[in-house]
Coordinates of C-alpha atoms and ligand atoms in Angstrom, one line a residue:
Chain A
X1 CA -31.6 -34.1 -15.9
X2 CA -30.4 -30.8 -16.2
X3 CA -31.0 -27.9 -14.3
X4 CA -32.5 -26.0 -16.7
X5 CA -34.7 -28.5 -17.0
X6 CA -36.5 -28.0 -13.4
X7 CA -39.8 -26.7 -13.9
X8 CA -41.6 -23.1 -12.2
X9 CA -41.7 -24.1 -8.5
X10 CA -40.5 -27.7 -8.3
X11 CA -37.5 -29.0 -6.6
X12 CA -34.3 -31.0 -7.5
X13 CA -31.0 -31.7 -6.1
X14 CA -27.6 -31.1 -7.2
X15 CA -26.2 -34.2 -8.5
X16 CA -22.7 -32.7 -10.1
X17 CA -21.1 -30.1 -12.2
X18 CA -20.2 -30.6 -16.0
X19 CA -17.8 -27.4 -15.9
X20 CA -14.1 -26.9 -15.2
X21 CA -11.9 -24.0 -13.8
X22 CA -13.5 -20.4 -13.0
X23 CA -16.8 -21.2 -14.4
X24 CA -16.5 -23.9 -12.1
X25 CA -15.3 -22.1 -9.0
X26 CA -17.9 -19.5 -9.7
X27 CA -21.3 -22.2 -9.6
X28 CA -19.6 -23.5 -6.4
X29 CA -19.3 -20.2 -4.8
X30 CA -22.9 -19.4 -5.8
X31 CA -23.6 -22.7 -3.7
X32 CA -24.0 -25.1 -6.1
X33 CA -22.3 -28.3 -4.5
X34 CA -23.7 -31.4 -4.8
X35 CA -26.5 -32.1 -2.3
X36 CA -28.1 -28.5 -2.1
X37 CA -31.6 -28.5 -2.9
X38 CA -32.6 -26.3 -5.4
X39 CA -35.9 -24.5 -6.5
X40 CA -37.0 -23.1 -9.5
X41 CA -38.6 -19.7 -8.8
X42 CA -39.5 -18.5 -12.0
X43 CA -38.5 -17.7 -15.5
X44 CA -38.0 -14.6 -16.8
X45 CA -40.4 -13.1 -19.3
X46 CA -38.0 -14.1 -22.2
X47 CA -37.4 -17.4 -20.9
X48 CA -34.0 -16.8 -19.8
X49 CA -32.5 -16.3 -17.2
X50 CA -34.1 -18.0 -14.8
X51 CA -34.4 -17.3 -11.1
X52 CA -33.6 -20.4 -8.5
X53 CA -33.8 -20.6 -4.8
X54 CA -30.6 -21.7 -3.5
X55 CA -29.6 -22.1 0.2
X56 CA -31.8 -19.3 1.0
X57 CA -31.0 -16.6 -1.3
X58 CA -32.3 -15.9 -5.2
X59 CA -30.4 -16.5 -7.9
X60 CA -31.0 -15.5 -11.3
X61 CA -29.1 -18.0 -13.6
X62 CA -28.9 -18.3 -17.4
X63 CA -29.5 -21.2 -19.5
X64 CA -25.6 -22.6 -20.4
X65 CA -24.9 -22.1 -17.2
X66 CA -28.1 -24.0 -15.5
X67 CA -27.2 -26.1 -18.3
X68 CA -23.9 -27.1 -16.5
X69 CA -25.5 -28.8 -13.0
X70 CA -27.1 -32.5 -13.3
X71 CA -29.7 -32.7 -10.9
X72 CA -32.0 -34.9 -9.5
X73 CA -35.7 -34.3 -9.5
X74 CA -37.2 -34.3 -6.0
X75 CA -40.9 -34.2 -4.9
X76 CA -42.1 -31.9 -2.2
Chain B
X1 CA 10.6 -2.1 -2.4
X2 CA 10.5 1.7 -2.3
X3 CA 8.6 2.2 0.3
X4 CA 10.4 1.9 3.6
X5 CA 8.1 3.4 6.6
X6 CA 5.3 0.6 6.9
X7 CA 2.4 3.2 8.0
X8 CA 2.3 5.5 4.6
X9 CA 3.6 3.4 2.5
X10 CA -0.4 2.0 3.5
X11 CA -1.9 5.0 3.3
X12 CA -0.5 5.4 0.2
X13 CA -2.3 2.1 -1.3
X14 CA -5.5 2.9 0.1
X15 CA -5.1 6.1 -2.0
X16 CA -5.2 4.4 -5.1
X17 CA -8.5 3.0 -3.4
X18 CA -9.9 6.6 -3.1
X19 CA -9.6 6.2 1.1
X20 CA -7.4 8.8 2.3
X21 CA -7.3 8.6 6.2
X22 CA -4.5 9.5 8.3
X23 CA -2.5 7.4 11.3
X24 CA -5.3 8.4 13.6
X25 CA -8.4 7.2 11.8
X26 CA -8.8 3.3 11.3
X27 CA -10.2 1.8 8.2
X28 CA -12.9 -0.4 8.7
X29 CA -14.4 -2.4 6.0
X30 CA -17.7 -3.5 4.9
X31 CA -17.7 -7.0 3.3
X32 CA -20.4 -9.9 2.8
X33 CA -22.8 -11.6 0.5
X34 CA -25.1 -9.5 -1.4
X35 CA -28.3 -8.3 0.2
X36 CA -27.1 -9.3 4.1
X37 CA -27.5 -5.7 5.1
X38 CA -24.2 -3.9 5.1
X39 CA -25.2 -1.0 3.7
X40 CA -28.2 -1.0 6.2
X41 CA -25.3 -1.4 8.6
X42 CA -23.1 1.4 7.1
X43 CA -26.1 3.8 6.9
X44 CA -26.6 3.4 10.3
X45 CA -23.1 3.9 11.9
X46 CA -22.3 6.8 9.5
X47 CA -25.1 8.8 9.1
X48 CA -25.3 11.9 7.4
X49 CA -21.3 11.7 7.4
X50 CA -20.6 9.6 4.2
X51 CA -20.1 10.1 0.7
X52 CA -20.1 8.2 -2.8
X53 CA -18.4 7.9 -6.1
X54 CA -17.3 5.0 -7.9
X55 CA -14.0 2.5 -6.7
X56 CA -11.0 4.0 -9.4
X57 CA -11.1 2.7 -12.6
X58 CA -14.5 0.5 -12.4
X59 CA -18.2 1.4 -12.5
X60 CA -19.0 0.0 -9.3
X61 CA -20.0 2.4 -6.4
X62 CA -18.1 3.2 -3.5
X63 CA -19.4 4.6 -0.5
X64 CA -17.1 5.7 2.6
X65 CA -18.2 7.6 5.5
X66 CA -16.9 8.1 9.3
X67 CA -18.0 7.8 12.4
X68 CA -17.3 8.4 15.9
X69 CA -17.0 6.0 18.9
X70 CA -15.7 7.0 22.7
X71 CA -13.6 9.6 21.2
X72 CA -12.3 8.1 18.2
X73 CA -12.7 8.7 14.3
X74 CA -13.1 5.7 12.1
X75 CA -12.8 5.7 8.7
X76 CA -16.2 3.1 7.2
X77 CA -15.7 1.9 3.5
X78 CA -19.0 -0.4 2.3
X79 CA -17.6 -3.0 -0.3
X80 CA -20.2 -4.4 -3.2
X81 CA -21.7 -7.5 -1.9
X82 CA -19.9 -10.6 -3.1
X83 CA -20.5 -14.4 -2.8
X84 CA -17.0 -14.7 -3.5
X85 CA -13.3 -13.3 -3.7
X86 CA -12.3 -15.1 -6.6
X87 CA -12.3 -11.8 -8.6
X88 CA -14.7 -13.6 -10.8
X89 CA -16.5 -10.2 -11.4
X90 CA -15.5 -6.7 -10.7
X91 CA -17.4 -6.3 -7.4
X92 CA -15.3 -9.4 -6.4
X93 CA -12.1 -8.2 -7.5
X94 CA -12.8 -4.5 -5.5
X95 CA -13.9 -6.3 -2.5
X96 CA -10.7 -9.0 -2.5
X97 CA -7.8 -5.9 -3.2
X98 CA -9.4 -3.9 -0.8
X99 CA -9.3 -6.3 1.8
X100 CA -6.1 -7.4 0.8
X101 CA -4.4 -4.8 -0.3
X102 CA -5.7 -1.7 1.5
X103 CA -5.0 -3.6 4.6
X104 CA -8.3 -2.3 6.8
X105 CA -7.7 -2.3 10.2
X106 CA -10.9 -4.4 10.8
X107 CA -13.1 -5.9 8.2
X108 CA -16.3 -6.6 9.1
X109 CA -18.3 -9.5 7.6
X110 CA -22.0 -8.6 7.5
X111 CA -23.7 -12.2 7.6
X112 CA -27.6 -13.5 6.5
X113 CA -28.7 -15.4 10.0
X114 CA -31.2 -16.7 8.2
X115 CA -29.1 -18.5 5.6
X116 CA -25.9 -18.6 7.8
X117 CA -24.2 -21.8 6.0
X118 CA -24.4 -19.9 3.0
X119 CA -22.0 -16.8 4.3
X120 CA -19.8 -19.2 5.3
X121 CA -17.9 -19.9 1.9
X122 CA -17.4 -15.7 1.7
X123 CA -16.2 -16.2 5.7
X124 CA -13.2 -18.6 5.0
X125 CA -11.7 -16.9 2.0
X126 CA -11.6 -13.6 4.2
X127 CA -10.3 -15.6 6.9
X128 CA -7.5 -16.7 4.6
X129 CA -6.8 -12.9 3.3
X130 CA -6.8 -11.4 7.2
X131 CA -7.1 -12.5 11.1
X132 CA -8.3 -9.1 11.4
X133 CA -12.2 -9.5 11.2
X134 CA -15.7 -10.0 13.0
X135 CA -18.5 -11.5 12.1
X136 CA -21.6 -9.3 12.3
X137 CA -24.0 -11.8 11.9
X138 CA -27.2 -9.6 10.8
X139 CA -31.1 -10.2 10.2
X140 CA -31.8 -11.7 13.3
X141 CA -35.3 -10.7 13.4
X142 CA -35.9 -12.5 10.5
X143 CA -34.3 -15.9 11.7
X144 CA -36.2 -15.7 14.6
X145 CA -39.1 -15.3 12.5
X146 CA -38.3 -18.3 10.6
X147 CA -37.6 -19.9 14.0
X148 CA -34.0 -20.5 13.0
X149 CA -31.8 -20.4 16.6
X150 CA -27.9 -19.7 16.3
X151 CA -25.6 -20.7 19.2
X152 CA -23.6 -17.2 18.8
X153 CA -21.2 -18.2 21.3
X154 CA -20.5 -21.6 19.7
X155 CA -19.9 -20.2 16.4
X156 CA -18.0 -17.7 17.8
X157 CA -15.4 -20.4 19.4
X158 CA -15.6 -22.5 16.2
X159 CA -14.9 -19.9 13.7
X160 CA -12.4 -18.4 16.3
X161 CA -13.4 -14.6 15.3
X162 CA -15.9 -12.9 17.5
X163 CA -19.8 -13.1 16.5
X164 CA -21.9 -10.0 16.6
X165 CA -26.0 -10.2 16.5
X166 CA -27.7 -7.8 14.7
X167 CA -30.6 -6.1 13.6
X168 CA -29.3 -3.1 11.8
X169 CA -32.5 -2.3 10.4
X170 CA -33.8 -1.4 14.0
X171 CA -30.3 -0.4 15.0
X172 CA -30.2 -3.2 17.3
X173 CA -26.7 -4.5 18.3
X174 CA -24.6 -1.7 16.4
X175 CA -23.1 -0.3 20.2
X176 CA -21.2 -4.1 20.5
X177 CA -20.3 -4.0 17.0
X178 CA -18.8 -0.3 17.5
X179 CA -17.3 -1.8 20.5
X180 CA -15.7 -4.8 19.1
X181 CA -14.4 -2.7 16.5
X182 CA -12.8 -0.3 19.3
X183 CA -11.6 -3.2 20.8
X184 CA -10.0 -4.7 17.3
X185 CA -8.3 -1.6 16.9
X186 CA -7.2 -1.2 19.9
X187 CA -5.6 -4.6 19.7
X188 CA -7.1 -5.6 22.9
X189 CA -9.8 -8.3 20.8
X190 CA -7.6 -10.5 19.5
X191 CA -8.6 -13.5 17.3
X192 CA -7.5 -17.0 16.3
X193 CA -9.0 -18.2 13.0
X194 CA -9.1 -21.5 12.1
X195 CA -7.4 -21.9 8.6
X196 CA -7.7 -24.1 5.8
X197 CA -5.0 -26.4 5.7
X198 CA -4.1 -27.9 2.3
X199 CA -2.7 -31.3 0.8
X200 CA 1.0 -32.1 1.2
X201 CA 2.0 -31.1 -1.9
X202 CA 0.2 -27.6 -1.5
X203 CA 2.0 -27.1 2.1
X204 CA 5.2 -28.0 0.6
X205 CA 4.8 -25.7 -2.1
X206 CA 3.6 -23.2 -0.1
X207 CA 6.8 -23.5 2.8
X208 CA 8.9 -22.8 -0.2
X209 CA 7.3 -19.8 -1.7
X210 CA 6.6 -17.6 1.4
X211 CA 10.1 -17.1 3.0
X212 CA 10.8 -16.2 -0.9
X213 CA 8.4 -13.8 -1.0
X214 CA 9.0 -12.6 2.7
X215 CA 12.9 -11.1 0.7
X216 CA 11.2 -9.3 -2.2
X217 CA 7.9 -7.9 -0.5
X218 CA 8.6 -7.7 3.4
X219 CA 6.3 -8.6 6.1
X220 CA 3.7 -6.3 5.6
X221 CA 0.9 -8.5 3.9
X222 CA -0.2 -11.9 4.3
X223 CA 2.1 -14.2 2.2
X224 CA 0.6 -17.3 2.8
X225 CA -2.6 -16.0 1.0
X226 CA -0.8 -14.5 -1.6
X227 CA 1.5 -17.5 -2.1
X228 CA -1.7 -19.5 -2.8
X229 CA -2.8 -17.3 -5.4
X230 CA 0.6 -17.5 -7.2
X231 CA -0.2 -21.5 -7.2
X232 CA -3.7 -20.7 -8.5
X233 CA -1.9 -19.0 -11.4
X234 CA -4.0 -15.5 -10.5
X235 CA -3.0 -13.3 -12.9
X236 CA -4.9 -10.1 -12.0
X237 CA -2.8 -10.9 -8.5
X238 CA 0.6 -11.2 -10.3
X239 CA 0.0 -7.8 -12.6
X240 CA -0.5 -6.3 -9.2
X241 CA 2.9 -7.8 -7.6
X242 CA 4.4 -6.2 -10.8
X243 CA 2.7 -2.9 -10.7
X244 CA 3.8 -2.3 -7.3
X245 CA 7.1 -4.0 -6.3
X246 CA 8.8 -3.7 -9.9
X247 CA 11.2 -1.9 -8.6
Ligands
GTP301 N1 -35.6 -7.6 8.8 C1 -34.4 -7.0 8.6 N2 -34.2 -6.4 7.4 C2 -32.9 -5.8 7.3 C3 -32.0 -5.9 8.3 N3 -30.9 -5.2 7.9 C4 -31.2 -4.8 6.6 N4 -32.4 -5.2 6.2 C5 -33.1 -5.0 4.9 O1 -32.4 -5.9 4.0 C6 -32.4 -5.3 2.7 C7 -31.0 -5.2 2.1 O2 -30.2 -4.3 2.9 P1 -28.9 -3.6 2.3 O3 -28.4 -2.9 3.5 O4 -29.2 -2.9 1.1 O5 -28.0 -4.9 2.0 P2 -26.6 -4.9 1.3 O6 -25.8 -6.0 1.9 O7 -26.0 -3.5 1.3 O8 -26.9 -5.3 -0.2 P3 -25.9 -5.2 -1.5 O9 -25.1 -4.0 -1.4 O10 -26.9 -5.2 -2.6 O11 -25.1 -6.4 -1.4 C8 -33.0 -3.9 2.9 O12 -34.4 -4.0 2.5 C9 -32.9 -3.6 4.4 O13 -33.9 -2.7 4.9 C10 -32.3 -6.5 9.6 O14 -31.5 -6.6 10.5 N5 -33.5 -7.1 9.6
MG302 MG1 -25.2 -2.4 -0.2

């Protein structure tokens, strides 16, 4: 699945990235390497973006780029 | 190159920064992830003695102030928080030329201890711009209260840069930061960073571009980084190398 997909406070891990270059680069530098676990927090009011724990800080990402990480769902 | 004595011809890039200082105040920066504390940190060692405005030609605030340690002015510059120095965003692109560019003569890395693996990516691209850093690794209150324990001294070693603890919001730790900073200056705290080393065909590439380099800029910045970037194919880095050495 995607990560969009995750629902409001359940888990998943990163699986791999469908992007190339600096949009790339930039989802790795937010943390975003395969392995991390990640959380969904909560949606914004519109939907999008939407706010994900991961490694410990808050990220607020929108949907093409959520869109962009395969994840894994995991139970906790 | 125009410029021909090493010291202004410095001063004169961190003018087009906004930092004016002269020979006998250092420039320290401010770098790190967004929400670690810097400003908490910069607040703290600068008092009532700072000022803001925005960095030249971008809407991002820039706040400088100065303070005084054992006799001596530094010069503090707080940089946006970043999780990166890709220039991927205008706040990473302010923080990278600074560092790079304006040459500080310590950057200091405000880290999250509660989330320390996370600093780390921010941590090795600075390491590859400068050896000239510490680590001021902050929130320690709050790892503690999430019962997360950090071998300072190990990290320290590994990293090869020294390791400050912190708690700026109680002010806790700022005298050894001041002091390491004193020391930095002073050229009496040295350090030896452990750098990324790259695939053959990088290092190769890289042993021929920086003695090339070395004839049209000089000695004065890092080449190896800059050298990198070229490979990258930066070209906010490459309008800059035309902008200034042109001539
Ligand atoms: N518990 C605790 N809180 C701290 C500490 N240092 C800073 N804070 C708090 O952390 C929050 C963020 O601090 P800032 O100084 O604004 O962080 P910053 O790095 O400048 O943030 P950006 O400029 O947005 O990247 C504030 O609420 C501070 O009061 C600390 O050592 N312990
Ligand atoms: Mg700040």
């Amino acid at each position: 699945m995607k990560m969009f997909e995750i629902q409001p406070g359940e888990y998943a891990r990163v699986r791999s990235l469908e992007a190339e270059g600096n949009i790339r680069r930039r989802l790795l530098d937010l943390g975003l390497v395969p392995g991390t676990l990640v959380q969904n927090i909560r949606r914004s009011p519109l939907g999008d973006p939407t706010l994900y724990a991961i490694r410990g800080a808050m990220i607020a990402l929108r949907k093409e780029e959520a869109g962009l990480v395969n994840v894994d769902k995991e139970e906790r | 190159m125009g410029l021909t004595n090493q010291s202004s011809g410095i001063n004169v890039l961190r003018e087009r920064f906004n930092v004016k200082s002269n020979l006998e105040q250092p420039v320290i920066a401010l770098a790190g992830n967004p929400n670690t504390g810097k400003s908490t940190v910069f607040n703290a060692l600068t008092g009532l003695n700072q000022h803001t405005g925005n960095w030249p030609g971008k809407t991002v605030l820039q706040a400088q102030g100065t303070f005084s340690y054992k006799g001596v002015e530094y010069r503090l510059v707080d940089l946006p928080g970043t999780y990166s120095l890709l220039a991927n965003s205008a706040e990473e692109e302010v923080a990278r030329d600074f560092i790079y560019f304006g040459n500080p003569d310590v950057t200091v890395v405000v880290g999250d201890a509660t989330c320390l693996e996370r600093n780390l990516n921010l941590v090795y691209q600075i390491m590859e711009i400068t050896p000239k850093w510490i680590f001021c690794l902050n929130l320690m209150d709050e790892a503690k209260r999430k019962k997360v324990y950090i071998n300072i001294e190990k990290l320290s070693e590994k990293l090869g840069i020294p390791v400050i603890p912190t708690v700026a919001r109680k002010e806790e730790g700022l005298t050894d930061l001041k002091e390491a900073i004193a020391g930095m200056v002073r050229g009496e705290l040295t350090t030896r960073p452990r750098l990324v080393r790259y695939d053959r065909e990088i290092e190769e590439a890289l042993d021929y571009l920086v003695p090339r380099l070395s004839s049209v800029i000089g000695e004065r910045y890092n080449l190896r980084w800059l050298a990198l970037k070229l490979l990258d194919g930066d070209q906010q880095i490459i309008n800059h190398l035309q902008a200034q050495f042109s001539n």
